Amino acid sequence: MPRSVPDTEFNEIFARLPSHRDRALVAFYISTGARASELLTAWQGGVDPGRQLIGVVRKGTGEVQELPASTDAFVWLRLYQLEMEDAIPRGRRVPLWWTLRNPSRPLTYHAAHRMFERANTKAGTSATLHALRHTAAYRMAEDPNLPLTDVQFVLGHRQLTTTQRPGPRGRGPAASPGSARRCAPGSRA
């Protein structure tokens, strides 16, 4: 089974996040399925709350791709932006994510990883940033109204065989795309 974070564990971690920036980042990770490093490539001009899209630079192609994200992620993002209004530079091609300590600098993968580790420690859990990508993938693949090819596109997988529908929860490995369509989906995570 993919390393999916159970809801109770995710809620524990989320409750321990100390800032609006951290809550926004985690909300985007869990709703977009972007790789941790990809989300950190987002620019201020690549955010479109009206269409609920955020642009990231894809790992494999280096191309910008807009990803759908949850309303909650955009709410946390706006709170973070208001909180940091005078502390970070503004501009369309300026990084979206910044350190909270002075002097402000663009947030790195290592810093985001440490932020998530600290929240994990406080929550007594062991999830990883990459597990949030698997959780997002699991949730998308579980939705019977979302074609597997759309899940493939959002996740940035080159081949459909990389993207699989999950089997029933707790019942072994992920099912193949063909067999998953014949199984009734489990409850939403």
XYZ file of N, CA and C in Angstrom:
567
model
N 0.838 -1.189 0.000
C 0.000 0.000 0.000
C 0.875 1.242 0.000
N 0.468 2.277 -0.710
C 1.192 3.535 -0.620
C 1.176 4.043 0.822
N 2.168 4.814 1.179
C 2.270 5.343 2.536
C 1.275 6.484 2.726
N 0.037 6.168 2.987
C -1.008 7.155 3.192
C -1.094 7.493 4.678
N -1.243 8.771 4.981
C -1.348 9.213 6.368
C -2.810 9.137 6.790
N -3.133 8.373 7.833
C -4.529 8.300 8.297
C -5.018 9.680 8.758
N -6.318 9.904 8.634
C -6.902 11.199 9.011
C -6.572 11.612 10.433
N -6.668 10.681 11.373
C -6.404 11.043 12.769
C -4.962 11.510 12.952
N -4.037 10.840 12.298
C -2.625 11.227 12.380
C -2.405 12.585 11.710
N -3.015 12.772 10.544
C -2.886 14.056 9.850
C -3.434 15.192 10.717
N -4.589 14.970 11.323
C -5.191 16.003 12.176
C -4.298 16.348 13.367
N -3.649 15.332 13.937
C -2.713 15.574 15.050
C -1.543 16.440 14.600
N -0.989 16.123 13.447
C 0.134 16.900 12.917
C -0.314 18.327 12.625
N -1.423 18.459 11.919
C -1.910 19.777 11.518
C -2.166 20.661 12.740
N -2.697 20.079 13.795
C -2.972 20.840 15.022
C -1.693 21.352 15.680
N -0.565 20.715 15.396
C 0.710 21.106 16.009
C 1.502 22.101 15.170
N 1.022 22.438 13.986
C 1.746 23.381 13.133
C 1.661 24.777 13.743
N 2.798 25.445 13.916
C 2.816 26.686 14.688
C 2.485 27.974 13.931
N 2.406 27.936 12.604
C 2.202 29.197 11.876
C 1.231 29.008 10.716
N 0.709 30.144 10.243
C -0.164 30.117 9.069
C 0.601 29.621 7.847
N 1.889 29.969 7.733
C 2.691 29.492 6.608
C 2.749 27.971 6.599
N 3.026 27.392 7.771
C 3.140 25.940 7.855
C 1.809 25.262 7.557
N 0.713 25.830 8.052
C -0.608 25.256 7.769
C -0.937 25.371 6.273
N -0.558 26.507 5.657
C -0.796 26.676 4.218
C 0.007 25.649 3.419
N 1.283 25.502 3.747
C 2.125 24.535 3.037
C 1.550 23.127 3.128
N 1.228 22.701 4.333
C 0.718 21.340 4.526
C -0.633 21.170 3.836
N -1.479 22.194 3.878
C -2.775 22.114 3.190
C -2.579 21.997 1.678
N -1.588 22.699 1.142
C -1.301 22.557 -0.297
C -0.714 21.184 -0.604
N 0.186 20.680 0.247
C 0.758 19.347 0.010
C -0.345 18.292 -0.029
N -1.252 18.334 0.929
C -2.260 17.287 1.051
C -3.354 17.410 -0.018
N -3.555 18.614 -0.561
C -4.627 18.767 -1.539
C -4.140 18.745 -2.990
N -2.862 19.062 -3.242
C -2.385 19.073 -4.627
C -1.660 17.796 -5.021
N -1.032 17.138 -4.057
C -0.214 15.975 -4.381
C 1.132 16.363 -4.967
N 1.488 17.646 -4.892
C 2.786 18.097 -5.405
C 3.907 17.499 -4.568
N 5.037 17.281 -5.209
C 6.221 16.864 -4.471
C 6.640 18.025 -3.568
N 7.275 17.705 -2.453
C 7.674 18.741 -1.494
C 8.517 19.815 -2.163
N 9.474 19.414 -2.971
C 10.341 20.390 -3.635
C 9.581 21.195 -4.689
N 8.588 20.603 -5.328
C 7.824 21.304 -6.361
C 7.005 22.449 -5.778
N 6.357 22.213 -4.658
C 5.528 23.259 -4.072
C 6.374 24.465 -3.664
N 7.608 24.209 -3.282
C 8.493 25.302 -2.879
C 8.962 26.141 -4.066
N 8.675 25.714 -5.301
C 9.032 26.495 -6.484
C 7.949 27.500 -6.859
N 6.841 27.505 -6.156
C 5.722 28.390 -6.502
C 6.124 29.861 -6.341
N 5.668 30.679 -7.292
C 5.892 32.124 -7.240
C 4.609 32.787 -6.777
N 4.736 34.007 -6.321
C 3.560 34.757 -5.888
C 2.570 34.949 -7.031
N 3.075 35.146 -8.246
C 2.203 35.322 -9.404
C 1.590 34.030 -9.919
N 2.007 32.892 -9.386
C 1.489 31.604 -9.831
C 0.314 31.103 -9.014
N -0.199 31.954 -8.143
C -1.318 31.571 -7.284
C -2.591 32.213 -7.835
N -3.607 31.403 -8.066
C -4.881 31.900 -8.585
C -6.019 31.389 -7.693
N -6.302 32.117 -6.589
C -7.355 31.655 -5.671
C -8.734 31.585 -6.322
N -9.012 32.465 -7.282
C -10.318 32.463 -7.941
C -10.591 31.165 -8.678
N -9.555 30.600 -9.287
C -9.692 29.329 -9.999
C -9.213 28.160 -9.151
N -8.733 28.449 -7.935
C -8.201 27.460 -7.002
C -7.046 26.662 -7.617
N -6.085 27.389 -8.205
C -4.931 26.770 -8.833
C -3.644 27.387 -8.293
N -2.601 26.566 -8.230
C -1.273 27.034 -7.865
C -0.290 26.428 -8.860
N 0.597 27.263 -9.381
C 1.579 26.801 -10.352
C 2.853 26.323 -9.668
N 3.347 25.167 -10.093
C 4.599 24.617 -9.575
C 5.468 24.203 -10.753
N 6.776 24.152 -10.525
C 7.694 23.672 -11.547
C 7.856 22.171 -11.341
N 7.480 21.390 -12.359
C 7.518 19.934 -12.258
C 8.943 19.407 -12.270
N 9.172 18.429 -11.421
C 10.489 17.825 -11.234
C 11.054 17.242 -12.535
N 10.273 16.462 -13.221
C 10.778 15.754 -14.393
C 10.966 16.624 -15.616
N 10.044 17.545 -15.857
C 10.061 18.320 -17.097
C 10.621 19.727 -16.923
N 10.572 20.264 -15.720
C 10.979 21.648 -15.502
C 9.933 22.641 -15.976
N 8.781 22.132 -16.391
C 7.683 22.974 -16.871
C 6.791 23.397 -15.713
N 6.164 24.558 -15.856
C 5.199 25.016 -14.853
C 3.870 24.317 -15.129
N 3.272 23.777 -14.077
C 1.962 23.137 -14.184
C 1.078 23.698 -13.091
N -0.132 24.070 -13.454
C -1.105 24.527 -12.465
C -1.793 23.320 -11.857
N -1.865 23.308 -10.531
C -2.501 22.200 -9.818
C -3.705 22.710 -9.043
N -4.794 21.956 -9.041
C -5.943 22.339 -8.225
C -5.619 22.122 -6.746
N -6.126 23.018 -5.913
C -5.889 22.913 -4.468
C -7.183 23.223 -3.724
N -7.198 22.863 -2.453
C -8.400 23.047 -1.644
C -8.614 24.514 -1.269
N -9.853 24.838 -1.002
C -10.196 26.178 -0.528
C -9.457 26.477 0.765
N -9.365 25.495 1.655
C -8.656 25.693 2.929
C -7.208 26.116 2.706
N -6.547 25.520 1.730
C -5.153 25.875 1.455
C -5.036 27.350 1.100
N -5.971 27.852 0.304
C -5.929 29.266 -0.080
C -6.272 30.188 1.090
N -7.138 29.740 1.989
C -7.442 30.536 3.187
C -6.193 30.652 4.058
N -5.513 29.530 4.317
C -4.285 29.562 5.121
C -3.206 30.392 4.425
N -3.131 30.301 3.104
C -2.159 31.090 2.358
C -2.415 32.584 2.549
N -3.655 32.976 2.465
C -3.978 34.404 2.632
C -3.635 34.875 4.034
N -3.907 34.065 5.045
C -3.548 34.433 6.422
C -2.031 34.579 6.563
N -1.284 33.677 5.931
C 0.181 33.753 5.931
C 0.639 35.039 5.241
N 0.042 35.361 4.094
C 0.431 36.566 3.369
C 0.164 37.822 4.192
N -0.966 37.866 4.873
C -1.277 39.024 5.717
C -0.307 39.133 6.884
N 0.042 37.999 7.461
C 0.958 37.946 8.590
C 2.360 38.436 8.193
N 2.769 38.149 6.966
C 4.122 38.457 6.498
C 4.177 39.679 5.574
N 3.092 40.407 5.482
C 2.946 41.485 4.504
C 4.158 42.414 4.403
N 4.685 42.865 5.521
C 5.807 43.807 5.494
C 7.171 43.135 5.553
N 7.201 41.823 5.727
C 8.468 41.125 5.945
C 9.080 40.519 4.686
N 8.273 40.366 3.632
C 8.807 39.726 2.419
C 8.572 40.616 1.204
N 9.455 40.508 0.201
C 9.266 41.303 -1.014
C 8.037 40.834 -1.794
N 7.533 41.688 -2.644
C 6.363 41.389 -3.471
C 6.730 41.414 -4.944
N 6.062 40.573 -5.714
C 6.253 40.554 -7.162
C 5.821 39.227 -7.742
N 5.423 39.254 -8.989
C 4.920 38.040 -9.641
C 5.961 36.924 -9.688
N 7.231 37.256 -9.886
C 8.285 36.247 -10.014
C 9.087 36.081 -8.725
N 8.500 36.492 -7.612
C 9.132 36.368 -6.296
C 8.611 35.081 -5.653
N 9.488 34.319 -4.991
C 9.026 33.080 -4.340
C 7.844 33.330 -3.406
N 6.976 32.346 -3.323
C 5.789 32.423 -2.471
C 6.119 32.126 -1.017
N 7.030 31.192 -0.783
C 7.298 30.696 0.567
C 8.602 31.274 1.109
N 8.527 31.843 2.329
C 9.668 32.506 2.950
C 9.854 32.018 4.380
N 11.089 32.177 4.877
C 11.355 31.848 6.275
C 10.605 32.833 7.157
N 10.311 32.429 8.367
C 9.586 33.295 9.295
C 10.529 34.165 10.124
N 11.776 33.731 10.235
C 12.768 34.486 11.008
C 13.484 35.496 10.120
N 13.902 36.586 10.754
C 14.702 37.593 10.038
C 16.151 37.170 9.992
N 16.849 37.441 8.938
C 16.329 38.078 7.726
C 15.530 37.063 6.898
N 14.433 37.518 6.339
C 13.587 36.640 5.524
C 14.341 36.208 4.277
N 14.233 34.910 3.958
C 14.815 34.356 2.734
C 13.862 33.285 2.210
N 13.980 32.957 0.933
C 13.105 31.908 0.394
C 13.258 30.609 1.187
N 12.139 29.950 1.414
C 12.119 28.704 2.177
C 12.755 27.579 1.352
N 13.614 26.806 1.970
C 14.277 25.690 1.296
C 13.575 24.380 1.635
N 13.888 23.355 0.855
C 13.341 22.030 1.131
C 13.748 21.567 2.529
N 15.004 21.764 2.883
C 15.492 21.316 4.188
C 14.700 21.984 5.319
N 14.444 23.279 5.197
C 13.694 23.994 6.235
C 12.248 23.490 6.319
N 11.609 23.242 5.175
C 10.242 22.717 5.177
C 10.213 21.320 5.791
N 11.211 20.518 5.448
C 11.314 19.165 6.001
C 11.453 19.211 7.525
N 12.304 20.090 8.029
C 12.501 20.229 9.487
C 11.222 20.714 10.167
N 10.525 21.655 9.537
C 9.254 22.145 10.092
C 8.297 20.980 10.281
N 8.199 20.115 9.273
C 7.269 18.990 9.345
C 7.738 17.963 10.370
N 9.042 17.744 10.474
C 9.577 16.829 11.499
C 9.248 17.320 12.902
N 9.370 18.617 13.139
C 9.054 19.168 14.467
C 7.580 18.952 14.810
N 6.701 19.185 13.848
C 5.263 18.965 14.088
C 4.994 17.490 14.358
N 5.660 16.611 13.622
C 5.535 15.165 13.834
C 5.954 14.781 15.244
N 7.071 15.321 15.685
C 7.579 15.008 17.021
C 6.573 15.439 18.081
N 6.036 16.640 17.938
C 5.037 17.142 18.895
C 3.783 16.279 18.895
N 3.411 15.765 17.710
C 2.192 14.956 17.590
C 2.437 13.490 17.936
N 3.712 13.091 18.056
C 4.019 11.697 18.328
C 3.757 10.797 17.134
N 3.939 11.341 15.931
C 3.696 10.594 14.693
C 4.997 10.496 13.897
N 4.940 9.799 12.774
C 6.155 9.617 11.972
C 5.919 9.800 10.473
N 4.936 10.591 10.099
C 4.661 10.832 8.677
C 5.789 11.661 8.066
N 5.886 11.620 6.745
C 6.874 12.430 6.031
C 6.148 13.362 5.070
N 6.858 14.371 4.585
C 6.266 15.237 3.568
C 5.867 14.421 2.345
N 6.695 13.453 1.980
C 6.368 12.640 0.810
C 5.110 11.798 1.054
N 4.880 11.400 2.297
C 3.658 10.641 2.613
C 2.413 11.491 2.361
N 2.542 12.822 2.470
C 1.400 13.687 2.153
C 1.059 13.588 0.670
N 2.069 13.440 -0.182
C 1.828 13.244 -1.621
C 1.083 11.932 -1.854
N 1.517 10.881 -1.154
C 0.828 9.590 -1.284
C -0.608 9.688 -0.778
N -0.813 10.431 0.289
C -2.161 10.603 0.841
C -3.051 11.332 -0.148
N -2.523 12.394 -0.754
C -3.291 13.120 -1.769
C -3.617 12.198 -2.944
N -2.632 11.421 -3.374
C -2.843 10.489 -4.487
C -3.913 9.460 -4.122
N -3.840 8.943 -2.905
C -4.812 7.952 -2.445
C -6.227 8.539 -2.475
N -6.353 9.769 -1.941
C -7.673 10.410 -1.901
C -8.223 10.660 -3.304
N -7.348 11.111 -4.211
C -7.801 11.352 -5.589
C -8.195 10.049 -6.275
N -7.357 9.035 -6.124
C -7.624 7.758 -6.790
C -8.868 7.074 -6.234
N -9.196 7.380 -4.992
C -10.372 6.794 -4.355
C -11.678 7.393 -4.868
N -11.605 8.568 -5.475
C -12.797 9.263 -5.954
C -13.272 8.629 -7.264
N -14.445 7.989 -7.260
C -14.912 7.316 -8.476
C -15.276 8.307 -9.590
N -15.457 9.586 -9.267
C -15.803 10.585 -10.273
C -14.577 11.235 -10.913
N -13.393 10.881 -10.451
C -12.160 11.452 -10.986
C -11.459 10.388 -11.823
N -11.409 10.574 -13.142
C -10.745 9.573 -13.995
C -9.276 9.396 -13.600
N -8.799 8.183 -13.709
C -7.421 7.879 -13.350
C -6.433 8.697 -14.183
N -6.803 9.025 -15.418
C -5.919 9.851 -16.251
C -5.790 11.266 -15.679
N -6.840 11.778 -15.033
C -6.756 13.091 -14.378
C -5.836 13.021 -13.156
N -5.925 11.934 -12.409
C -5.038 11.737 -11.258
C -3.597 11.681 -11.757
N -3.365 10.955 -12.827
C -2.033 10.859 -13.433
C -1.510 12.243 -13.791
N -2.333 13.076 -14.410
C -1.922 14.418 -14.825
C -1.570 15.286 -13.615
N -2.433 15.281 -12.609
C -2.202 16.109 -11.415
C -0.920 15.687 -10.709
N -0.674 14.390 -10.625
C 0.523 13.901 -9.937
C 1.793 14.046 -10.772
N 1.627 14.293 -12.071
C 2.792 14.444 -12.934
C 3.457 13.132 -13.293
N 2.677 12.054 -13.285
C 3.217 10.748 -13.679
C 3.260 10.653 -15.197
N 4.347 10.140 -15.722
C 4.469 9.983 -17.183
C 3.607 8.848 -17.701
N 3.537 7.761 -16.920
C 2.800 6.585 -17.377
C 1.628 6.307 -16.444
N 0.543 5.864 -17.021
C -0.648 5.545 -16.249
C -0.400 4.398 -15.277
N 0.518 3.496 -15.617
C 0.781 2.355 -14.737
C 1.399 2.795 -13.407
N 1.994 3.985 -13.365
C 2.540 4.518 -12.113
C 1.406 4.943 -11.185
N 0.286 5.339 -11.774
C -0.881 5.799 -11.025
C -1.847 4.638 -10.893
N -2.137 4.229 -9.665
C -3.044 3.098 -9.462
C -4.165 3.485 -8.525
N -5.275 2.855 -8.720
C -6.382 3.013 -7.772
C -6.086 2.124 -6.573
N -6.388 2.599 -5.356
C -6.122 1.776 -4.179
C -7.127 0.641 -4.068
N -6.688 -0.435 -3.437
C -7.604 -1.521 -3.115
C -8.416 -1.102 -1.896
N -9.354 -1.923 -1.478
C -10.105 -1.595 -0.267
C -9.142 -1.379 0.896
N -9.439 -0.419 1.758
C -8.542 -0.057 2.857
C -8.173 -1.274 3.694
N -6.866 -1.387 3.928
C -6.375 -2.442 4.794
C -6.392 -3.828 4.181
N -6.564 -3.914 2.872
C -6.659 -5.240 2.252
C -5.593 -5.456 1.193
N -4.355 -5.232 1.558
C -3.269 -5.574 0.653
C -2.891 -4.472 -0.306
N -2.163 -4.849 -1.380
C -1.590 -3.864 -2.289
C -2.642 -3.155 -3.127
N -2.191 -2.067 -3.717
C -3.078 -1.288 -4.571
C -3.533 -2.136 -5.752
N -4.750 -1.923 -6.158
C -5.309 -2.673 -7.278
C -4.843 -2.065 -8.589
N -4.882 -2.831 -9.636
C -4.546 -2.311 -10.955
C -5.676 -1.400 -11.412
N -5.401 -0.490 -12.361
C -6.458 0.416 -12.814
C -7.699 -0.318 -13.304
N -7.529 -1.417 -14.001
C -8.690 -2.138 -14.519
C -9.527 -2.775 -13.431
N -8.868 -3.429 -12.458
C -9.632 -4.106 -11.414
C -10.261 -3.121 -10.452
N -9.659 -1.935 -10.316
C -10.192 -0.955 -9.365
C -11.542 -0.440 -9.823
N -11.741 -0.357 -11.119
C -13.019 0.140 -11.606
C -14.152 -0.820 -11.299
N -13.811 -2.085 -11.080
C -14.830 -3.074 -10.760
C -15.107 -3.144 -9.269
N -14.197 -2.546 -8.427
C -14.375 -2.571 -6.960
C -15.113 -1.338 -6.508
N -15.928 -1.504 -5.520
C -16.574 -0.333 -4.915
C -15.521 0.426 -4.112
N -15.430 1.751 -4.275
C -14.433 2.504 -3.525
C -14.745 2.520 -2.049
N -13.688 2.634 -1.223
C -13.844 2.745 0.223
C -14.313 4.130 0.594
N -14.443 4.379 1.880
C -14.863 5.703 2.324
C -13.726 6.686 2.118
N -14.063 7.962 1.944
C -13.061 9.005 1.712
C -12.181 9.187 2.912
N -10.889 9.382 2.655
C -9.927 9.634 3.731
C -9.942 11.090 4.124
